[in-house]
Amino acid sequence: MAKFAVIGGNASKDLAKRIARRLKSPYMETQTKVFPDGESKITFRRIPKKSIILVVQSTYPPVDTNLLQALTIISQARKVSSKIYAIIPYMGYARQDKQFLSGEAVTMSIVAKMLQAAGAKKVIVVDIHSKTALNHFKIPTESVSAIPELAKYFKKLKLKNPLVVSPDMGGSLRAKKFASLLNTDFVTLKKSRNRKTGKVWIQSSKVDVHERDLIVVDDIISTGGSVIRATQFLKRQKCKRVFVACTHGLFIGDAERKIKKAGVSQIISTNTIPRSTSKVDVSGVIAESIQ
Ligand code: R5P
């Protein structure tokens, strides 16, 4: 008998079904209606009485709606099981994990409190922006990595002597891991962001990328500003093609078009956020972390 039951929220139905298949566990879909005023109503057919219930819901935009839906499902599931694992493959608000400017609220700490209050006993995320975000939880947490899966995808492209690039210092270890999986080297750019306007620029002066295919790796692509500035900088250094890999492709507005316009040959993301670029499936790494 399966130990788990998987419930898929509106934002992550396909991924939830895949996780259920991998765990050979029953999947239960929720019906979600969003009213004209923005309120959500979630209807459950039946919540299977399993010892552990996995609630899968990413909190990409509309972030607050998807978050509240996750909280509703968790608290409803809590009525039939005391062990609810919240699988939030993309954790919105993770970048608001500390106070950067005086007076700022640390919203990630509120999100952590709400998930715990709703009844989550464990939280599993994919490639959290920084460990600090998970430190706000008092329950066990785990961030599983999509980097091996992304690297597998790029291995199949058989690029000749590719170079992995991190657009900023914060992503350096990620790029190092990606590069080691591809048996190649990596470089880290120096990026600056104006915390008030959000504008980004590359501070690095020169890197040796001449005639090499590049893979720019990031955790999140939101407006696309970081990878666009990195690509423009790298193109000026006379590289060959630029590929972009990220775990969470938010692609706000027409970010995807702007990234392509900057000269990127291909953008690859995972299905933590379902997009046309989501060619890499993270259900395997999530299921492995649970078994
Ligand atoms: C920042 O440190 C993150 O790792 C990403 O580089 C950033 O969130 C991407 O945002 P955008 O696409 O808006 O530049």
CSV table of C-alpha atoms and ligand atoms in Angstrom, one decimal:
chain,number,residue,atom,x,y,z
A,1,MET,CA,0.0,0.0,0.0
A,2,ALA,CA,1.3,3.5,-0.9
A,3,LYS,CA,2.5,5.5,2.0
A,4,PHE,CA,1.8,8.8,0.3
A,5,ALA,CA,-1.1,10.6,-1.3
A,6,VAL,CA,-0.3,13.6,-3.6
A,7,ILE,CA,-2.6,16.6,-3.9
A,8,GLY,CA,-1.9,19.0,-6.8
A,9,GLY,CA,-2.7,22.6,-6.5
A,10,ASN,CA,-3.8,24.7,-9.5
A,11,ALA,CA,-0.3,26.0,-10.1
A,12,SER,CA,1.5,22.6,-10.2
A,13,LYS,CA,-1.0,20.0,-11.4
A,14,ASP,CA,1.3,18.4,-14.0
A,15,LEU,CA,4.3,18.3,-11.7
A,16,ALA,CA,2.2,16.8,-8.9
A,17,LYS,CA,0.9,14.0,-11.2
A,18,ARG,CA,4.4,13.2,-12.2
A,19,ILE,CA,5.6,13.0,-8.6
A,20,ALA,CA,2.6,10.8,-7.7
A,21,ARG,CA,3.5,8.4,-10.6
A,22,ARG,CA,7.1,8.3,-9.5
A,23,LEU,CA,6.1,7.5,-5.9
A,24,LYS,CA,3.4,5.0,-7.2
A,25,SER,CA,1.0,6.9,-5.0
A,26,PRO,CA,-2.6,8.1,-5.5
A,27,TYR,CA,-3.0,11.6,-7.0
A,28,MET,CA,-5.8,13.8,-6.1
A,29,GLU,CA,-6.7,16.9,-8.1
A,30,THR,CA,-8.3,20.0,-6.6
A,31,GLN,CA,-10.9,22.1,-8.4
A,32,THR,CA,-10.1,25.7,-8.2
A,33,LYS,CA,-12.4,28.6,-9.0
A,34,VAL,CA,-11.1,32.2,-8.9
A,35,PHE,CA,-14.0,34.7,-8.5
A,36,PRO,CA,-14.0,38.0,-10.3
A,37,ASP,CA,-12.8,39.7,-7.1
A,38,GLY,CA,-9.7,37.5,-7.0
A,39,GLU,CA,-10.8,35.2,-4.2
A,40,SER,CA,-10.1,31.5,-4.7
A,41,LYS,CA,-12.5,28.6,-3.9
A,42,ILE,CA,-11.0,25.2,-3.8
A,43,THR,CA,-13.1,22.0,-3.9
A,44,PHE,CA,-11.8,18.6,-2.9
A,45,ARG,CA,-13.4,15.4,-4.1
A,46,ARG,CA,-12.0,13.3,-1.3
A,47,ILE,CA,-8.7,13.4,0.5
A,48,PRO,CA,-7.2,9.9,0.6
A,49,LYS,CA,-6.3,8.9,4.2
A,50,LYS,CA,-2.6,8.2,3.8
A,51,SER,CA,-0.1,8.6,6.5
A,52,ILE,CA,1.8,11.3,4.6
A,53,ILE,CA,0.1,13.8,2.3
A,54,LEU,CA,2.2,15.7,-0.2
A,55,VAL,CA,0.7,19.1,-1.2
A,56,VAL,CA,2.3,20.4,-4.4
A,57,GLN,CA,1.9,24.0,-5.3
A,58,SER,CA,4.5,26.5,-6.6
A,59,THR,CA,4.0,30.1,-5.7
A,60,TYR,CA,4.8,31.9,-8.9
A,61,PRO,CA,2.6,34.8,-10.1
A,62,PRO,CA,-0.1,35.5,-9.0
A,63,VAL,CA,2.1,34.8,-6.0
A,64,ASP,CA,-0.3,35.7,-3.2
A,65,THR,CA,-3.2,33.8,-4.8
A,66,ASN,CA,-1.1,30.7,-5.3
A,67,LEU,CA,0.3,31.0,-1.8
A,68,LEU,CA,-3.2,31.2,-0.2
A,69,GLN,CA,-4.3,28.3,-2.3
A,70,ALA,CA,-1.4,26.2,-1.0
A,71,LEU,CA,-2.3,27.2,2.6
A,72,THR,CA,-5.9,26.3,2.0
A,73,ILE,CA,-5.0,22.8,0.7
A,74,ILE,CA,-2.5,22.2,3.5
A,75,SER,CA,-5.0,23.1,6.2
A,76,GLN,CA,-7.8,21.0,4.6
A,77,ALA,CA,-5.4,18.0,4.2
A,78,ARG,CA,-4.4,18.5,7.9
A,79,LYS,CA,-7.9,17.3,8.8
A,80,VAL,CA,-7.2,13.8,7.6
A,81,SER,CA,-3.5,13.5,8.3
A,82,SER,CA,-1.0,14.9,10.8
A,83,LYS,CA,1.9,14.6,8.4
A,84,ILE,CA,1.5,17.1,5.6
A,85,TYR,CA,4.6,17.9,3.5
A,86,ALA,CA,4.4,21.1,1.6
A,87,ILE,CA,6.2,20.8,-1.7
A,88,ILE,CA,6.6,24.3,-3.0
A,89,PRO,CA,8.9,23.8,-6.0
A,90,TYR,CA,9.2,27.5,-6.7
A,91,MET,CA,9.0,29.4,-3.4
A,92,GLY,CA,7.9,33.0,-4.0
A,93,TYR,CA,9.2,35.6,-1.5
A,94,ALA,CA,12.4,33.6,-1.0
A,95,ARG,CA,14.4,36.6,-2.3
A,96,GLN,CA,12.9,38.7,0.6
A,97,ASP,CA,14.8,36.6,3.1
A,98,LYS,CA,16.5,39.4,5.0
A,99,GLN,CA,16.4,43.2,5.4
A,100,PHE,CA,18.4,44.8,2.6
A,101,LEU,CA,17.4,48.4,3.2
A,102,SER,CA,16.3,49.8,6.5
A,103,GLY,CA,12.6,49.6,7.2
A,104,GLU,CA,12.0,46.6,4.9
A,105,ALA,CA,9.8,43.8,6.1
A,106,VAL,CA,11.2,40.3,5.8
A,107,THR,CA,8.2,38.8,4.1
A,108,MET,CA,9.8,35.3,3.8
A,109,SER,CA,9.5,35.0,7.6
A,110,ILE,CA,5.7,35.6,7.4
A,111,VAL,CA,5.4,33.0,4.6
A,112,ALA,CA,7.2,30.5,6.8
A,113,LYS,CA,4.9,31.2,9.8
A,114,MET,CA,1.8,30.8,7.6
A,115,LEU,CA,2.9,27.5,6.1
A,116,GLN,CA,3.6,26.1,9.6
A,117,ALA,CA,0.3,27.5,11.0
A,118,ALA,CA,-1.6,25.9,8.1
A,119,GLY,CA,-0.2,22.5,9.2
A,120,ALA,CA,2.9,21.8,7.1
A,121,LYS,CA,5.2,19.4,9.0
A,122,LYS,CA,8.0,19.6,6.4
A,123,VAL,CA,8.8,21.9,3.4
A,124,ILE,CA,10.5,20.8,0.2
A,125,VAL,CA,11.6,23.3,-2.4
A,126,VAL,CA,13.8,23.2,-5.5
A,127,ASP,CA,16.9,25.4,-5.6
A,128,ILE,CA,16.0,27.9,-3.0
A,129,HIS,CA,17.5,31.3,-3.8
A,130,SER,CA,19.5,31.3,-0.5
A,131,LYS,CA,19.6,29.1,2.6
A,132,THR,CA,18.6,32.1,4.7
A,133,ALA,CA,15.0,31.8,3.4
A,134,LEU,CA,14.7,28.3,4.9
A,135,ASN,CA,16.2,29.4,8.2
A,136,HIS,CA,12.8,31.1,8.9
A,137,PHE,CA,11.1,27.8,9.3
A,138,LYS,CA,11.0,25.9,12.6
A,139,ILE,CA,10.0,22.6,10.8
A,140,PRO,CA,12.4,20.5,8.7
A,141,THR,CA,13.1,21.9,5.3
A,142,GLU,CA,14.9,20.7,2.2
A,143,SER,CA,16.1,22.4,-1.0
A,144,VAL,CA,16.6,19.8,-3.7
A,145,SER,CA,18.8,20.7,-6.7
A,146,ALA,CA,17.7,20.8,-10.3
A,147,ILE,CA,21.3,21.4,-11.5
A,148,PRO,CA,22.1,17.7,-12.3
A,149,GLU,CA,18.9,17.5,-14.4
A,150,LEU,CA,19.7,20.8,-16.2
A,151,ALA,CA,23.3,19.6,-16.8
A,152,LYS,CA,21.9,16.3,-18.2
A,153,TYR,CA,19.9,18.3,-20.8
A,154,PHE,CA,23.0,20.3,-21.8
A,155,LYS,CA,25.1,17.2,-22.1
A,156,LYS,CA,22.8,16.0,-24.8
A,157,LEU,CA,23.4,19.1,-26.8
A,158,LYS,CA,27.0,18.0,-27.2
A,159,LEU,CA,28.4,21.6,-27.1
A,160,LYS,CA,32.1,21.7,-27.9
A,161,ASN,CA,34.2,23.0,-25.0
A,162,PRO,CA,31.3,25.0,-23.4
A,163,LEU,CA,32.0,27.5,-20.6
A,164,VAL,CA,29.6,27.9,-17.8
A,165,VAL,CA,28.9,31.5,-16.6
A,166,SER,CA,27.3,32.7,-13.4
A,167,PRO,CA,25.9,36.2,-13.9
A,168,ASP,CA,26.7,37.1,-10.3
A,169,MET,CA,28.8,36.1,-7.2
A,170,GLY,CA,25.7,34.6,-5.5
A,171,GLY,CA,25.4,32.0,-8.2
A,172,SER,CA,29.1,31.0,-8.3
A,173,LEU,CA,28.8,27.6,-6.5
A,174,ARG,CA,25.8,26.8,-8.8
A,175,ALA,CA,27.9,27.4,-11.9
A,176,LYS,CA,30.8,25.5,-10.4
A,177,LYS,CA,28.6,22.4,-9.8
A,178,PHE,CA,27.0,22.7,-13.3
A,179,ALA,CA,30.5,23.0,-14.9
A,180,SER,CA,31.8,20.0,-13.0
A,181,LEU,CA,28.9,17.9,-14.2
A,182,LEU,CA,29.7,18.9,-17.8
A,183,ASN,CA,33.4,18.3,-17.2
A,184,THR,CA,34.3,21.9,-18.1
A,185,ASP,CA,35.2,25.2,-16.4
A,186,PHE,CA,33.2,28.2,-15.3
A,187,VAL,CA,33.5,31.9,-14.7
A,188,THR,CA,31.7,34.3,-12.4
A,189,LEU,CA,30.7,37.8,-13.4
A,190,LYS,CA,30.3,40.7,-11.0
A,191,LYS,CA,26.8,42.0,-11.1
A,192,SER,CA,25.4,45.1,-9.3
A,193,ARG,CA,21.8,45.9,-8.7
A,194,ASN,CA,20.3,49.2,-7.6
A,195,ARG,CA,18.1,48.0,-4.8
A,196,LYS,CA,15.6,50.9,-5.3
A,197,THR,CA,15.2,50.8,-9.1
A,198,GLY,CA,16.0,47.1,-9.7
A,199,LYS,CA,18.4,48.1,-12.5
A,200,VAL,CA,21.3,45.7,-13.0
A,201,TRP,CA,24.7,46.2,-14.6
A,202,ILE,CA,27.9,44.0,-15.0
A,203,GLN,CA,31.0,45.3,-13.3
A,204,SER,CA,33.4,42.8,-14.6
A,205,SER,CA,35.9,44.3,-17.1
A,206,LYS,CA,37.1,41.3,-19.2
A,207,VAL,CA,36.7,37.5,-19.3
A,208,ASP,CA,38.2,35.1,-21.7
A,209,VAL,CA,35.3,33.6,-23.5
A,210,HIS,CA,36.6,34.0,-27.1
A,211,GLU,CA,35.0,31.6,-29.6
A,212,ARG,CA,33.4,29.5,-26.8
A,213,ASP,CA,29.8,28.5,-26.5
A,214,LEU,CA,28.5,29.8,-23.1
A,215,ILE,CA,25.9,28.5,-20.7
A,216,VAL,CA,24.7,31.3,-18.4
A,217,VAL,CA,23.2,29.6,-15.3
A,218,ASP,CA,20.9,31.3,-12.8
A,219,ASP,CA,18.4,30.1,-10.2
A,220,ILE,CA,15.6,32.5,-11.2
A,221,ILE,CA,14.9,34.6,-14.3
A,222,SER,CA,12.4,37.2,-13.5
A,223,THR,CA,12.5,40.4,-15.6
A,224,GLY,CA,15.5,38.9,-17.5
A,225,GLY,CA,17.6,41.9,-16.6
A,226,SER,CA,20.5,39.8,-15.2
A,227,VAL,CA,20.9,37.4,-18.1
A,228,ILE,CA,20.4,40.2,-20.7
A,229,ARG,CA,23.1,42.3,-19.2
A,230,ALA,CA,25.4,39.2,-18.9
A,231,THR,CA,24.7,38.2,-22.5
A,232,GLN,CA,25.4,41.7,-23.8
A,233,PHE,CA,28.6,41.8,-21.9
A,234,LEU,CA,29.7,38.3,-23.1
A,235,LYS,CA,28.8,39.1,-26.7
A,236,ARG,CA,31.1,42.1,-26.5
A,237,GLN,CA,33.9,39.7,-25.5
A,238,LYS,CA,33.4,37.8,-28.8
A,239,CYS,CA,32.0,34.6,-27.5
A,240,LYS,CA,30.2,32.1,-29.8
A,241,ARG,CA,26.6,31.2,-28.9
A,242,VAL,CA,25.0,32.0,-25.5
A,243,PHE,CA,22.6,29.5,-23.9
A,244,VAL,CA,20.7,30.2,-20.7
A,245,ALA,CA,19.7,27.7,-18.1
A,246,CYS,CA,17.6,28.4,-15.0
A,247,THR,CA,15.6,26.5,-12.5
A,248,HIS,CA,12.7,28.9,-12.1
A,249,GLY,CA,11.6,30.7,-15.3
A,250,LEU,CA,9.2,33.5,-14.2
A,251,PHE,CA,9.7,35.5,-17.4
A,252,ILE,CA,7.8,38.5,-16.3
A,253,GLY,CA,6.2,40.6,-19.1
A,254,ASP,CA,8.0,40.0,-22.4
A,255,ALA,CA,11.3,38.9,-20.7
A,256,GLU,CA,11.6,35.8,-22.9
A,257,ARG,CA,11.5,37.9,-26.1
A,258,LYS,CA,13.9,40.5,-24.7
A,259,ILE,CA,16.4,37.7,-23.7
A,260,LYS,CA,16.2,36.2,-27.2
A,261,LYS,CA,16.7,39.7,-28.7
A,262,ALA,CA,19.9,40.1,-26.6
A,263,GLY,CA,21.3,37.2,-28.7
A,264,VAL,CA,20.5,34.1,-26.6
A,265,SER,CA,20.2,31.0,-28.7
A,266,GLN,CA,18.2,28.9,-26.3
A,267,ILE,CA,16.5,29.3,-22.9
A,268,ILE,CA,16.0,26.2,-20.8
A,269,SER,CA,14.1,26.1,-17.5
A,270,THR,CA,12.5,23.4,-15.3
A,271,ASN,CA,8.8,22.6,-14.7
A,272,THR,CA,8.8,24.2,-11.2
A,273,ILE,CA,7.1,26.9,-13.2
A,274,PRO,CA,5.3,25.6,-16.3
A,275,ARG,CA,6.4,27.6,-19.3
A,276,SER,CA,7.3,26.9,-23.0
A,277,THR,CA,10.9,26.7,-21.9
A,278,SER,CA,10.3,24.1,-19.2
A,279,LYS,CA,12.2,21.2,-20.9
A,280,VAL,CA,13.6,19.8,-17.7
A,281,ASP,CA,11.5,17.8,-15.3
A,282,VAL,CA,12.2,18.0,-11.5
A,283,SER,CA,9.6,15.3,-10.4
A,284,GLY,CA,12.4,12.7,-10.2
A,285,VAL,CA,14.7,14.7,-7.8
A,286,ILE,CA,11.6,15.7,-5.7
A,287,ALA,CA,10.4,12.1,-5.4
A,288,GLU,CA,13.9,10.9,-4.5
A,289,SER,CA,14.1,13.4,-1.7
A,290,ILE,CA,10.9,12.0,-0.2
A,291,GLN,CA,11.4,8.3,-0.4
B,1,R5P,C1,19.4,37.3,-8.0
B,1,R5P,O1,20.3,37.3,-7.2
B,1,R5P,C2,18.9,36.0,-8.6
B,1,R5P,O2,19.8,34.9,-8.5
B,1,R5P,C3,18.5,36.2,-10.1
B,1,R5P,O3,19.7,36.5,-10.8
B,1,R5P,C4,17.5,37.3,-10.2
B,1,R5P,O4,16.5,37.2,-9.4
B,1,R5P,C5,17.0,37.4,-11.6
B,1,R5P,O5,16.1,38.5,-11.7
B,1,R5P,P1,16.0,39.3,-13.1
B,1,R5P,O6,15.7,38.3,-14.2
B,1,R5P,O7,14.9,40.3,-12.9
B,1,R5P,O8,17.3,40.0,-13.3
